[in-house]
Amino acid sequence: MDFLKSAVASIAKGPPFPYTFGDRVDLDPSIWTLYNGTRREDGSNCSIFSFDIAANKSALPLARNSLKKLRTLRHPGVIKVLDTVETDAYIYIATERLVPLRWHVKRKSLSPETAKWGLYSIARTVKFINDEASSVHGSLKVASVFTSESGEWKLGGFEVLSNVKDDDAVIYTYGSLVPDSGRYTPPELARSGWDALKRSPYSAVDSYDFGVLIFEVFNGSFMGADQAGQTKNILPSMHASYKRLTNANPKARLSVGHFLEQGLRSGSFFDTPLIKLTDGVDNLGVKSEAERDEFLDDLDQLTDDFPEDFFRMKVLPELLKSVEFGGGGPKAFRVIMKISTKLPDSDFDIKVTPVIVRLFGNPDRAIRVCLLDNLPLMIDRLSGRTVNDKIFPQIVTGFTDVAPVVREQTLKSVLTIISKLTDRTINGELLRYLAKTANDEQPGIRTNTTICLGKIAKNLGQSSRAKVLIAAFGRSLRDPFVHARNAALLALAVTSDYFSDEDCAGRLLPAICPLLIDKEKLIREQANKTIEVYLQKIRKAATAMPDSALPPETAASAGPRMSTPQPAESSSSASWAGWAISSFTNKLSTAAGEIQPSSTDTSAPPATATSAPASAKRPTPLPSSSASVLHRQALKSPPSSAPLSRNPSSQTMGGESFFADPEVGDDDGDAWGDMDEGNGDDAFFHDTPSQPASMSSSTTLPKKENTASRPSTGSAPIASPAPFDDGSEPDFAGWLAAQAQKKSGVAGAKGLPKGLAKASPATANAAKKVLPIAAKPKTQPKPLPAKKIDLKPKQPDDDDADGWGGW
């Protein structure tokens, strides 16, 4: 602690050193003290080697030699120097963040592949020092090796590194001053001193020390020269070359360069995927397409026991650059996703997320499909704001792409990103694009749209969810593609909880029912299952409903009504029509009087009940009666009898009179008319077959005195609620009779209305002609001879003409 205080104080007095000291790092015996540090400018990590001149003045030449060699010797396997400061009191060397290799060796955390990869890196560095730099390291051991943040092995310990061509090299004079040098000194130097270097190959020292390094890496420690050459725990493929490194005869030793060459032979100990990766990753951007594909294939085959730090710090940045700028393509991106799964969230946000956002803006379809395929691997690492604001606006361009594979992958990605989108985006822009894919020309895309809507239904807004799903699924139910219909049925089955009971009964079940007889068995079976889901829901809702929504009946309305079944009759009415038939029977017992045929002209508007056919034989002839009399009789009927209906649609059915049988009540037609107005199926309720449609209406009405017969029209007239007007002259025959009856004395004094004086037979026939509302017949029948109109007043008790005339 006192040294740290003095170091900080000396920094304040000396040259500026823009780094902050951190924790001290344990080292093997060394002239240096190692600290973790940070750069003040950006807070980046670093390591600081500190040498106190006053405390260790005898080792000052070693410290200065190390500082000099670190500044001038540049190689990827050498410690990277950031800054240095030298004063009369201290020497500081700031480097990249380092961890002593001794830590990993003690914990035995190095896998065989990692150990071979590290030894390969150190061998390349030593070969460079021996061959290219014509130098000797002189202190190669585990304490001289460090690992960087990327996991790479870096070589340091340059205290006695010297050029063999220099006669005054430090190694000759201070080689023995290196801490703990006695254990690692080669046998020939231990016997004859460091001057023996001049009598043997200069690389022999480093060859021996490299062999000792191999033993120490695989065994944890090296106690002395007796252990040199032992193969305990060393890889069998390395035994032969390793023994030659530690040969007692310096001239027979294998140089580190030759050891490296032997290891790189095909199938040898350095021929591994990880080592190939380290050689190819640095120049990935300049490789040819074939070389890059081969490199990426090897990279994709790597197992998980390789150093994660190396992939994170070295491989990943190079791959990101290759994908974005170097044409790495989908292969490189798949490897990126494999590596990024092991990244902490902070590193992913800084290194990977910006590149992903930029790649989604890339128009290359292969890149887009690859991004969409790998979206599940990275969606949890992406923030909702990034997805909603930056990535989704780029994704939606795929919905309208001309390539079907892009549209399909874009559609599938909705399930992945839906949790990151805002409600406004989901219920607005997303639904608009899904509406387009629902009408896509590709049946598979239409099917997947239905599946997608079914799965994201819970994310849709409650106000519009049912409307959107009913419209989408209803359209899919009519899709000609069998799997689209099946998808709609499956989606409806799993989303039944999102629909109201009214929608289930009134909109969905009618849409599903046609599929019960679909041509495909798959659809028929699924339609049955889906309908059962909705029927169960509707039955459950029905059990909670009241028995009736009508208010309680009062005493005034206690009488039976024909249109509503009475509780007392419910048990006896097993069929759906039982209550209606019983109502007819009840009313027949209370109806008063008989329906009398009208004595007025048949050309008058149709009455409530028509006459029986002429061919029907009655027991007694029906006396003449007017409509007014019938009306008064209906008013005098008991309360249980309904009033006589004036609905003309119930008077003729199938070309004959509904009341042809005199035993039938007078208001049956009114009851069926109320149930089904305008329905031509009323003849279904006849006990006797109806007359043919071609039968003339004149045959169904009895001939009456003083009336003209109607011409045959080919079909029975179908009356409408409103009186029919064919545009001809009005028929006032009934009116004339009424006037003559009431004002017999005045009729002779006053003239007839205009147009009625001396009417010709043709005019009378035209006035009495009644055409049916139905389509006009193709051929007009010949008119019958006109009959003379009897203008003689009738008996005073017959007011039939007055009743029809008043209607």
Short mmCIF file of N, CA and C in Angstrom, two decimals, residues 21 29 161 274 384 392 420 654-655 658 711 724:
data_model
loop_
_atom_site.label_atom_id
_atom_site.label_comp_id
_atom_site.label_asym_id
_atom_site.label_seq_id
_atom_site.Cartn_x
_atom_site.Cartn_y
_atom_site.Cartn_z
N PHE A 21 -4.11 3.22 -11.62
CA PHE A 21 -3.74 1.92 -11.06
C PHE A 21 -4.95 1.29 -10.36
N PRO A 29 7.91 -15.08 -9.07
CA PRO A 29 9.03 -14.17 -8.77
C PRO A 29 9.47 -13.41 -10.01
N LEU A 161 16.18 -10.70 -23.37
CA LEU A 161 16.09 -10.93 -24.82
C LEU A 161 17.18 -10.13 -25.50
N LEU A 274 -9.30 -25.30 -34.44
CA LEU A 274 -9.10 -24.03 -33.74
C LEU A 274 -7.87 -23.30 -34.24
N GLY A 384 -37.43 -3.90 -26.50
CA GLY A 384 -38.69 -3.65 -27.19
C GLY A 384 -38.64 -2.39 -28.03
N PHE A 392 -38.80 -3.46 -36.78
CA PHE A 392 -40.10 -3.74 -37.40
C PHE A 392 -40.36 -2.92 -38.66
N LYS A 420 -42.64 -7.89 -28.47
CA LYS A 420 -41.84 -6.68 -28.40
C LYS A 420 -42.53 -5.47 -29.03
N GLY A 654 -102.30 -22.52 -53.31
CA GLY A 654 -102.14 -23.53 -54.35
C GLY A 654 -103.24 -23.51 -55.37
N GLY A 655 -103.94 -22.40 -55.54
CA GLY A 655 -104.94 -22.30 -56.60
C GLY A 655 -106.33 -22.63 -56.15
N PHE A 658 -108.56 -21.93 -49.26
CA PHE A 658 -108.11 -22.64 -48.07
C PHE A 658 -109.30 -23.16 -47.28
N PRO A 711 -113.30 -13.78 -66.49
CA PRO A 711 -112.56 -14.52 -67.52
C PRO A 711 -111.49 -15.37 -66.88
N PHE A 724 -105.78 -4.04 -55.30
CA PHE A 724 -105.11 -4.00 -56.60
C PHE A 724 -105.84 -3.07 -57.54
#
